[in-house]
mmCIF file of C-alpha atoms in Angstrom:
data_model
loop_
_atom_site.group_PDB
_atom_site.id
_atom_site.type_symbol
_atom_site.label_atom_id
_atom_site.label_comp_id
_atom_site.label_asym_id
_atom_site.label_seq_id
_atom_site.Cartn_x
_atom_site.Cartn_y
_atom_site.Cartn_z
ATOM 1 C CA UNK Q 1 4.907 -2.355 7.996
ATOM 2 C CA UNK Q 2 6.878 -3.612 11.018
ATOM 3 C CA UNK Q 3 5.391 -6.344 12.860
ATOM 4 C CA UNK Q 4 5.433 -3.992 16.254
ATOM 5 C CA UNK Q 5 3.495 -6.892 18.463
ATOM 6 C CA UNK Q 6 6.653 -9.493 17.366
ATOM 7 C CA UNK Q 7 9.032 -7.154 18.045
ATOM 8 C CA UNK Q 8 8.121 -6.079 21.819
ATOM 9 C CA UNK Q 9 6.192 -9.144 22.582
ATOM 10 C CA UNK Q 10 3.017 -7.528 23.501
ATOM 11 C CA UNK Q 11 -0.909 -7.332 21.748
ATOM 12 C CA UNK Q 12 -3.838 -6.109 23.680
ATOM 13 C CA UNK Q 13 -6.048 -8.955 24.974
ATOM 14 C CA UNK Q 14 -9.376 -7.528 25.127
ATOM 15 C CA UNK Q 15 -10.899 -9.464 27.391
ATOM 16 C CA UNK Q 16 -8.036 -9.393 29.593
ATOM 17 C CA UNK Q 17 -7.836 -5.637 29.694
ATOM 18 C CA UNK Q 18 -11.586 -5.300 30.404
ATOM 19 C CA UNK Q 19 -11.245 -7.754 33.525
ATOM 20 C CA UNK Q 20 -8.436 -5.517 34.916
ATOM 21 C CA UNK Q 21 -10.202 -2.498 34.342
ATOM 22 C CA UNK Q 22 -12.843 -4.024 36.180
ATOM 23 C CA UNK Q 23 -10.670 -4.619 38.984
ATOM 24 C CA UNK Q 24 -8.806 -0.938 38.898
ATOM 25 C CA UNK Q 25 -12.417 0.610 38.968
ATOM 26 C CA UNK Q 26 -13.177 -1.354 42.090
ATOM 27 C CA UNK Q 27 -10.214 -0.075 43.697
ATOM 28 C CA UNK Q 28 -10.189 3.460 43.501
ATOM 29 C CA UNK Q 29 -11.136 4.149 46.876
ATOM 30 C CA UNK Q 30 -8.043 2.884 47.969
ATOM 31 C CA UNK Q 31 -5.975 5.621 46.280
ATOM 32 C CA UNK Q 32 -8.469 8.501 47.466
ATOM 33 C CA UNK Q 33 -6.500 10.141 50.028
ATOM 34 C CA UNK Q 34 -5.546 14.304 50.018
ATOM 35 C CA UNK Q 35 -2.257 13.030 49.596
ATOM 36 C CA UNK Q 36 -2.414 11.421 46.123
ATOM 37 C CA UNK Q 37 -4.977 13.994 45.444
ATOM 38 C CA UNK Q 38 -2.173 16.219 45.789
ATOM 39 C CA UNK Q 39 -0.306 14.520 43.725
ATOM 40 C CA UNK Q 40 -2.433 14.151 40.802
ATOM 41 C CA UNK Q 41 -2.747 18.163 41.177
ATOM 42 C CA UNK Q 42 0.735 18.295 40.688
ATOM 43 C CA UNK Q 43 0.741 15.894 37.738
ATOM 44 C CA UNK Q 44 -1.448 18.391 35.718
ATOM 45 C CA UNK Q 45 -0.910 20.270 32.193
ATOM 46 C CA UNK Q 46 -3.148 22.934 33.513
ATOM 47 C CA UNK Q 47 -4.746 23.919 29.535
ATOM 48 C CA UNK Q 48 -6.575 26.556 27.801
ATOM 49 C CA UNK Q 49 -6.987 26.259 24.526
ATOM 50 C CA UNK Q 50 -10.046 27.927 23.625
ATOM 51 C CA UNK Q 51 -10.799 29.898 20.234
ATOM 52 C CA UNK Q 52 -10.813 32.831 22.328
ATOM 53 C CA UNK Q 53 -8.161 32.779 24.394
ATOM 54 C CA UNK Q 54 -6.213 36.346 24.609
ATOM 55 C CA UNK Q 55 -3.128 37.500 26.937
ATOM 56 C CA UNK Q 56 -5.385 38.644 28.899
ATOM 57 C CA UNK Q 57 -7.576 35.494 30.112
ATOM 58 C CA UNK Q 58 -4.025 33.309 29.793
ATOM 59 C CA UNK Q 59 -1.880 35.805 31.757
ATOM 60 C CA UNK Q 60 -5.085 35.748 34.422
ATOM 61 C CA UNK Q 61 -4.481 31.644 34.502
ATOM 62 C CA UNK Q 62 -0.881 31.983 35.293
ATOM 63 C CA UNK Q 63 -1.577 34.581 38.053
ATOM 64 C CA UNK Q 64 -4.079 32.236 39.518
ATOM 65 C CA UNK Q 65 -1.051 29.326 39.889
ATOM 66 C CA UNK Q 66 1.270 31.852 41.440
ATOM 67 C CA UNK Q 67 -1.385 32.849 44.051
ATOM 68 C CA UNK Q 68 -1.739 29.313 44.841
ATOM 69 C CA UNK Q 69 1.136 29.628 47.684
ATOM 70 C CA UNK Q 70 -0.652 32.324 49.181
ATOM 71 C CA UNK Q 71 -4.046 31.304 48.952
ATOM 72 C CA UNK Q 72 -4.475 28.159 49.079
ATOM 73 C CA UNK Q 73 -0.891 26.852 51.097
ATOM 74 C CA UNK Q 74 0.212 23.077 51.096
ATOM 75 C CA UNK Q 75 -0.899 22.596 47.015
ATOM 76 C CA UNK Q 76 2.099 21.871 45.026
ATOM 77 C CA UNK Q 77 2.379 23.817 41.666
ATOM 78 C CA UNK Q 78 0.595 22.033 38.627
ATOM 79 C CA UNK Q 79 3.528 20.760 36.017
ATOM 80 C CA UNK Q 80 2.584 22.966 33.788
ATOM 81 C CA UNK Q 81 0.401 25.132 31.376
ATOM 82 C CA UNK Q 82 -0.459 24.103 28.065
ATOM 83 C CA UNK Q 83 -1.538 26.859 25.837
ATOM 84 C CA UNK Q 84 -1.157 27.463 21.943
ATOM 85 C CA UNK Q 85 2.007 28.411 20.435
ATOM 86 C CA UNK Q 86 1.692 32.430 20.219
ATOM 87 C CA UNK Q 87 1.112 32.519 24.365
ATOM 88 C CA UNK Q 88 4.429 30.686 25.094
ATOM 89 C CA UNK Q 89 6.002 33.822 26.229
ATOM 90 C CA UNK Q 90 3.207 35.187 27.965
ATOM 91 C CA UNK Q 91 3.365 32.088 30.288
ATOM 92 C CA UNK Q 92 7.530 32.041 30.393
ATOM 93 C CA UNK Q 93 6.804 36.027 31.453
ATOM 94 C CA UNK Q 94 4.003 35.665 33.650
ATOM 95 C CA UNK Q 95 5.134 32.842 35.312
ATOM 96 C CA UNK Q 96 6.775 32.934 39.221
ATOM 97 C CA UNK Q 97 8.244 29.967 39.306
ATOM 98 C CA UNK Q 98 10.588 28.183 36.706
ATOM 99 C CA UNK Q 99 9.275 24.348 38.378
ATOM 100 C CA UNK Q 100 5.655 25.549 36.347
ATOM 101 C CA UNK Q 101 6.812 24.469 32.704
ATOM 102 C CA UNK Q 102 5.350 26.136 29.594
ATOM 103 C CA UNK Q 103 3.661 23.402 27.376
ATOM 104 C CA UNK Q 104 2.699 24.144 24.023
ATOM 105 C CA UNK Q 105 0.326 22.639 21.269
ATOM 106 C CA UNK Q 106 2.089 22.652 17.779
ATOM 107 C CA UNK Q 107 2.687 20.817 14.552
ATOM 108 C CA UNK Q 108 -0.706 22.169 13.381
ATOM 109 C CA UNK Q 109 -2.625 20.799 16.413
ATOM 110 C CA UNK Q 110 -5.150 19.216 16.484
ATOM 111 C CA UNK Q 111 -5.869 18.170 13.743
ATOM 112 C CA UNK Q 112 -1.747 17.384 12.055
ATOM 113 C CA UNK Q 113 -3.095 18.611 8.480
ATOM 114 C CA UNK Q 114 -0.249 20.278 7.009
ATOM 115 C CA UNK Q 115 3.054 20.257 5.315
ATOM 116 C CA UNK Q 116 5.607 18.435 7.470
ATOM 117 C CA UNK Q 117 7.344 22.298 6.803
ATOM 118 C CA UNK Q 118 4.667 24.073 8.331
ATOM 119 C CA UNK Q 119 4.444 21.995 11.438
ATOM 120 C CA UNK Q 120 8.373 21.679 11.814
ATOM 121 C CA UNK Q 121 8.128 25.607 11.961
ATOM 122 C CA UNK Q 122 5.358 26.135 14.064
ATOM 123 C CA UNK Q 123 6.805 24.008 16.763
ATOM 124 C CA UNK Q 124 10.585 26.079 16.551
ATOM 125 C CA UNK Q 125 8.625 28.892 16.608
ATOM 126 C CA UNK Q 126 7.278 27.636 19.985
ATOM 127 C CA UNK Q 127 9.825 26.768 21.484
ATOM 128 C CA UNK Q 128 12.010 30.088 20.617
ATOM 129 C CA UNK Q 129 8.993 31.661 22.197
ATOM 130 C CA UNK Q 130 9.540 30.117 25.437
ATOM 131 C CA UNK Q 131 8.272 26.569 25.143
ATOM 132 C CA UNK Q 132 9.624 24.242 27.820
ATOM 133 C CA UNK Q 133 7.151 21.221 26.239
ATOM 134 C CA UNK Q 134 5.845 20.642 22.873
ATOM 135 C CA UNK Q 135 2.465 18.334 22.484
ATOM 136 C CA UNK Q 136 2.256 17.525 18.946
ATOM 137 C CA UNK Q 137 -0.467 15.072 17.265
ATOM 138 C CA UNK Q 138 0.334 11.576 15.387
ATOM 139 C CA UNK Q 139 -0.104 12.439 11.279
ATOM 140 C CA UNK Q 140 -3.252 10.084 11.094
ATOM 141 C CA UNK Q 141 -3.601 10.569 7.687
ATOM 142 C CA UNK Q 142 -0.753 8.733 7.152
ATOM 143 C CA UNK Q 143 -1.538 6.242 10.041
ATOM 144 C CA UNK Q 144 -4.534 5.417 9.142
ATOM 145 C CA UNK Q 145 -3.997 4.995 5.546
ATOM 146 C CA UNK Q 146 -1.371 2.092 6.140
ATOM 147 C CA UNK Q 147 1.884 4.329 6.113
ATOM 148 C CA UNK Q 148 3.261 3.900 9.159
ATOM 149 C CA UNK Q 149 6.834 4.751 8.413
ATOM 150 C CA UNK Q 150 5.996 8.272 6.574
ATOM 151 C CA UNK Q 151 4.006 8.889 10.420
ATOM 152 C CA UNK Q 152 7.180 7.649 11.866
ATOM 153 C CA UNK Q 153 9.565 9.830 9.698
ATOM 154 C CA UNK Q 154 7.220 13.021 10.450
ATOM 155 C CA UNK Q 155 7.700 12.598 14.264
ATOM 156 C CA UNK Q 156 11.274 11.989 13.705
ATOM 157 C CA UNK Q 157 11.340 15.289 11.880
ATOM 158 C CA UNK Q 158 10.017 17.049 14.548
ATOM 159 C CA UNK Q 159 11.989 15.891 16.984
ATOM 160 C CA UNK Q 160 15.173 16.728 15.346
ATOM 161 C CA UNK Q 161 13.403 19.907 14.903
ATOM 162 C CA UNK Q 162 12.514 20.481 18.389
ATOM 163 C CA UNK Q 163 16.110 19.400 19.386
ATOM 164 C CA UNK Q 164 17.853 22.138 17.650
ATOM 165 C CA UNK Q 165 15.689 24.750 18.788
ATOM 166 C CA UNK Q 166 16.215 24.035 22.052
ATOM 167 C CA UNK Q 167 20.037 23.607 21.973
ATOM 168 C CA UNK Q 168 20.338 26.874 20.344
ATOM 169 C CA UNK Q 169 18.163 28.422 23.528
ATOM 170 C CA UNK Q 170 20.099 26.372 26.117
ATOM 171 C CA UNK Q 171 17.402 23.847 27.048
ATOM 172 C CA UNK Q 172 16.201 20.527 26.185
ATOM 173 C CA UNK Q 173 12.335 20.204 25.295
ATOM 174 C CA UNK Q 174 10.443 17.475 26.258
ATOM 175 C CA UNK Q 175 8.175 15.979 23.099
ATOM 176 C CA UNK Q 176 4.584 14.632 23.767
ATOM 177 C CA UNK Q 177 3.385 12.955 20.744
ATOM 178 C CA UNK Q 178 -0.748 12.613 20.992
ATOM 179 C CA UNK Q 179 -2.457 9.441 19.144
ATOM 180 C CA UNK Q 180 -5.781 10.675 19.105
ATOM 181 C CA UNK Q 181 -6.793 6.980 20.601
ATOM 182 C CA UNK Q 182 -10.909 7.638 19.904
ATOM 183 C CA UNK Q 183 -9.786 7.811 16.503
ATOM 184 C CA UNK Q 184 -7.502 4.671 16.289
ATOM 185 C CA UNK Q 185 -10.726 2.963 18.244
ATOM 186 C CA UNK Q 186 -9.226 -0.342 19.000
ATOM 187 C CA UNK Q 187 -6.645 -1.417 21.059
ATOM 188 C CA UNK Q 188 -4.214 -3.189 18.195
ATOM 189 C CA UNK Q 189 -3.511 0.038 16.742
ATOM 190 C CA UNK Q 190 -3.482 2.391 19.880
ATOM 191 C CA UNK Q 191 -0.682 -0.145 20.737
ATOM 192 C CA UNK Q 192 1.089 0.364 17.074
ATOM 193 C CA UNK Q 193 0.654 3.802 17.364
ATOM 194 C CA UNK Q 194 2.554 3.998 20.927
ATOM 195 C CA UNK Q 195 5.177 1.288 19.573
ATOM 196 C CA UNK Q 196 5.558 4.066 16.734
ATOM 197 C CA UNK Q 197 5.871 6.697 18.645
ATOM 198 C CA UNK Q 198 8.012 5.889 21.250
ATOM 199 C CA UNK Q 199 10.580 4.895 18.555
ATOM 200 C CA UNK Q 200 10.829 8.057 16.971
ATOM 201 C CA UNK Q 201 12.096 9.871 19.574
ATOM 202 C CA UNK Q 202 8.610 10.813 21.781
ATOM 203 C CA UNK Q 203 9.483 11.611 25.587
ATOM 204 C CA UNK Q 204 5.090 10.889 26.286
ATOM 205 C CA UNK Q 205 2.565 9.607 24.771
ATOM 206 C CA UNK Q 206 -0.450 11.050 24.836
ATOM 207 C CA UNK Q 207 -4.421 9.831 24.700
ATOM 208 C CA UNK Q 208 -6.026 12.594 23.043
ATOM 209 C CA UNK Q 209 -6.120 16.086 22.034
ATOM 210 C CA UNK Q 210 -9.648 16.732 23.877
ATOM 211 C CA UNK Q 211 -11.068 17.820 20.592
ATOM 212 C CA UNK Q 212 -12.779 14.490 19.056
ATOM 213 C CA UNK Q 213 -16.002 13.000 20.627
ATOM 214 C CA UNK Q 214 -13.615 10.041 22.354
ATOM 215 C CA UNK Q 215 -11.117 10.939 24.279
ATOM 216 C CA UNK Q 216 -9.311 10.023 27.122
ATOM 217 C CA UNK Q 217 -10.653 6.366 27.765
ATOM 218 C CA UNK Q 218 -9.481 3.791 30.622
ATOM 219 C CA UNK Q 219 -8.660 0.958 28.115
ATOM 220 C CA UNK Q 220 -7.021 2.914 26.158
ATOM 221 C CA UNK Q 221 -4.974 4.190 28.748
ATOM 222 C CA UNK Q 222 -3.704 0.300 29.957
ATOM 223 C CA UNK Q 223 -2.839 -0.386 26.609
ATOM 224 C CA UNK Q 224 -0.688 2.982 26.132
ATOM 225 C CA UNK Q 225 1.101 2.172 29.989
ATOM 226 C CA UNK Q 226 1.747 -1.764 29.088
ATOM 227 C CA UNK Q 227 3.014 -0.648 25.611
ATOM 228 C CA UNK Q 228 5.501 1.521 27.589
ATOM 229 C CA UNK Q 229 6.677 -1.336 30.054
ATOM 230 C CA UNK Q 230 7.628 -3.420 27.124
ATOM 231 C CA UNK Q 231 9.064 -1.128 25.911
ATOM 232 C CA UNK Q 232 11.537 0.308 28.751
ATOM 233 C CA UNK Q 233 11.907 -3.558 29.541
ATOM 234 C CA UNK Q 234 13.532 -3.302 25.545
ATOM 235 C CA UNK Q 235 15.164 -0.339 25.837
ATOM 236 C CA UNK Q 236 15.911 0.670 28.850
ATOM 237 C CA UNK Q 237 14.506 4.194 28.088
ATOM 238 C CA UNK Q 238 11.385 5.412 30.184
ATOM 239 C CA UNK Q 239 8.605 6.993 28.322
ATOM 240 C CA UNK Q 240 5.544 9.041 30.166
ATOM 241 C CA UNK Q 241 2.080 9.008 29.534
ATOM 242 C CA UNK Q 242 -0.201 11.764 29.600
ATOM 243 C CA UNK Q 243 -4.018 11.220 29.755
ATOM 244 C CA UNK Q 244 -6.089 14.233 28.231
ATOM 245 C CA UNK Q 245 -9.263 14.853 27.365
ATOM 246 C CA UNK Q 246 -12.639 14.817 29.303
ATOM 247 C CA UNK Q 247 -10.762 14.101 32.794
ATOM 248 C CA UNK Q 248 -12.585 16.799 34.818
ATOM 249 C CA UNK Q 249 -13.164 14.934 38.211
ATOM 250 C CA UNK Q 250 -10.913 13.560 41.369
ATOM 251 C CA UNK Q 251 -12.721 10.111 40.698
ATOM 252 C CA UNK Q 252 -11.297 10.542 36.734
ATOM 253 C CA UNK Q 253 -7.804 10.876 37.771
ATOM 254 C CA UNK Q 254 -7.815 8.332 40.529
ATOM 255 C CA UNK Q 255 -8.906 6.027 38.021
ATOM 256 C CA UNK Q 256 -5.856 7.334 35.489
ATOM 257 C CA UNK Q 257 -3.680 7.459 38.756
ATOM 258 C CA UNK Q 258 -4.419 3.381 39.703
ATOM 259 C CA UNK Q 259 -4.241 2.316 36.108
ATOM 260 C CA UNK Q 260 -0.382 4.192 35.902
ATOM 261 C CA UNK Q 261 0.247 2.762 39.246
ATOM 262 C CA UNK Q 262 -0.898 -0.931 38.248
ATOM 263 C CA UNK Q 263 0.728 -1.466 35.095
ATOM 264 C CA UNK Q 264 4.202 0.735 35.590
ATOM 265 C CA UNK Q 265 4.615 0.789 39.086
ATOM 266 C CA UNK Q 266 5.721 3.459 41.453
ATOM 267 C CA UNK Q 267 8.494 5.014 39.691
ATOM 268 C CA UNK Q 268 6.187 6.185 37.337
ATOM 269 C CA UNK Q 269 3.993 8.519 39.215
ATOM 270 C CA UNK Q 270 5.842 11.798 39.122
ATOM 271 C CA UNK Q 271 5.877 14.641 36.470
ATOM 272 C CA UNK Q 272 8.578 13.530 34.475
ATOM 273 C CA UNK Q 273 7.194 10.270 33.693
ATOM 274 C CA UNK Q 274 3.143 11.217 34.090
ATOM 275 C CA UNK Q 275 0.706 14.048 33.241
ATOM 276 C CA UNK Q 276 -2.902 15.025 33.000
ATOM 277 C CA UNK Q 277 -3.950 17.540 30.453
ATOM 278 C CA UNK Q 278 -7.097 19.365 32.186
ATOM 279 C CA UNK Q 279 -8.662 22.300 31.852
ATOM 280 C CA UNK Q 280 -11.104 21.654 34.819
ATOM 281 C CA UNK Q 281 -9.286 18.931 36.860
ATOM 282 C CA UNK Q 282 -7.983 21.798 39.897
ATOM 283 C CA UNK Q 283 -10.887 22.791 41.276
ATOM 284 C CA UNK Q 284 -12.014 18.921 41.857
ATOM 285 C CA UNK Q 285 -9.080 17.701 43.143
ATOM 286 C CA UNK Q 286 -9.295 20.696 45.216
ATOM 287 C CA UNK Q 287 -12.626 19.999 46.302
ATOM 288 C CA UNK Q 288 -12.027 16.468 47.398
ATOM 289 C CA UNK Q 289 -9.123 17.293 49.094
ATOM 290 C CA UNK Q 290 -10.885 19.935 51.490
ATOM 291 C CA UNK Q 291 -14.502 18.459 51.081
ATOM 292 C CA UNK Q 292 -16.222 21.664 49.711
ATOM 293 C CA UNK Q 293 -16.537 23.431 46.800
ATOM 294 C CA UNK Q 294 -13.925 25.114 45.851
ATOM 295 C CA UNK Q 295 -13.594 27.012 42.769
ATOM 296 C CA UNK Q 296 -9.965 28.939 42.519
ATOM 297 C CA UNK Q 297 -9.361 28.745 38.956
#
């Protein structure tokens, strides 16, 4: 097992992270303005993934972003939506503008159960079906179990996977790995994990497929972001982070927002480098922003 905390020269401090999370919570109200709220809007994965999900209720999701000019003028378009693999197309055909990316679950989400074949498959088959992004989950059966480098040697799979599909459709494909942090539970291996991932080839790393009882969680979110500065500071490459799961209000991604902010800085806080994966997120943000309820999607 490589000894990831020797290597990049940082391990969670508990009781330092709690102190600073103490300190980002107390500051929120400094970021609430309609102008970061904005922002954030634009920094979401705007997701369905429901067992019943047709074309019909995920073509009606797409149509509800490409009123958003009309209807509600001055909102920027969300980064993207997330959907499972078989709707890829229906977003890529649905969709008015090419700046709304299509995100995809695959790799046997969410649960990463399967033969490395299946979910190397699955996630060509997504993106020949139109897939701009591909959110895949950390094997944690391997994780878990001590094998870190068969976890790492799945993602690399899938990357080289995900590579070739996309060169052979003329686009490159951005690859969020998720760790599923409310399974990892403490903050030494949510840091291994990222460490993990972000050396086999992940563009973001991810909190949390929104299907566990933990999801997204503050700490684990500072440990994820400081994981990523020491690792660019190695590097030299920048990796995003994506929070999912259970963000549903403007105070949520404020919080999310300030913590991103805090650890990586500025340069950070734009799609390419940071996402939210909601599936209730708009209608708050758009709340706050124009103090009333609003309820467009």
């Amino acid at each position: 097992m490589i000894n990831w905390f020797e290597k990049y020269g940082y391990a969670p401090d508990a009781e330092e992270i709690g102190g600073i999370l103490e300190s980002t919570a107390a500051a929120v109200d400094t970021v609430n303005s309609p102008e970061i709220l904005k922002r954030c809007f634009s920094l979401m994965d705007l997701t369905t993934l429901k067992n019943n999900d047709t074309v019909s209720s995920v073509t009606k999701l797409v149509s509800k972003v490409n009123a958003l000019e009309t209807e509600h003028p001055g909102y920027p378009v969300p980064a993207s939506i997330c959907v499972y693999p078989n709707f890829a197309g229906v977003v890529r055909e649905a969709r008015r503008n090419p700046e709304l990316h299509v995100t995809t679950v695959a790799g046997c989400f969410p649960t990463s159960q399967s033969f490395i074949e299946v979910k190397c498959r699955e996630c060509e088959l997504a993106v020949e079906a139109g897939a701009d992004e591909i959110d895949i989950v950390l094997a944690l059966n391997l994780f878990l179990a001590g094998d870190e480098q068969g976890a790492f040697n799945e993602i690399c799979q899938i990357r080289k996977t995900v590579d070739a599909a996309g060169k052979a459709v003329g686009r490159e494909v951005t690859l969020k790995v998720i760790l599923e942090t409310g399974l990892l539970a403490d903050a030494e291996r949510i840091a291994r994990a990222s460490y993990l991932a972000m050396e086999a080839g992940a563009d973001f790393i991810k909190t949390s497929t929104g299907k566990v009882d933990v999801n997204a969680t503050p700490m684990a979110a500072y440990v994820m972001c400081s994981c990523i500065k020491v690792f660019y500071g190695k590097t030299g490459r920048k990796v995003g982070f994506k929070a999912a799961g259970g963000i549903s209000t403007a105070e949520d991604a404020l919080s999310y927002y300030l913590i991103v902010r805090t650890v990586l800085g500025e340069e950070w806080l734009n799609k390419n480098l940071f996402r939210f994966g909601v599936s209730r997120l708009g209608n708050s943000l758009m709340s706050a922003v124009e103090k009333k309820d609003v309820k467009f999607f």
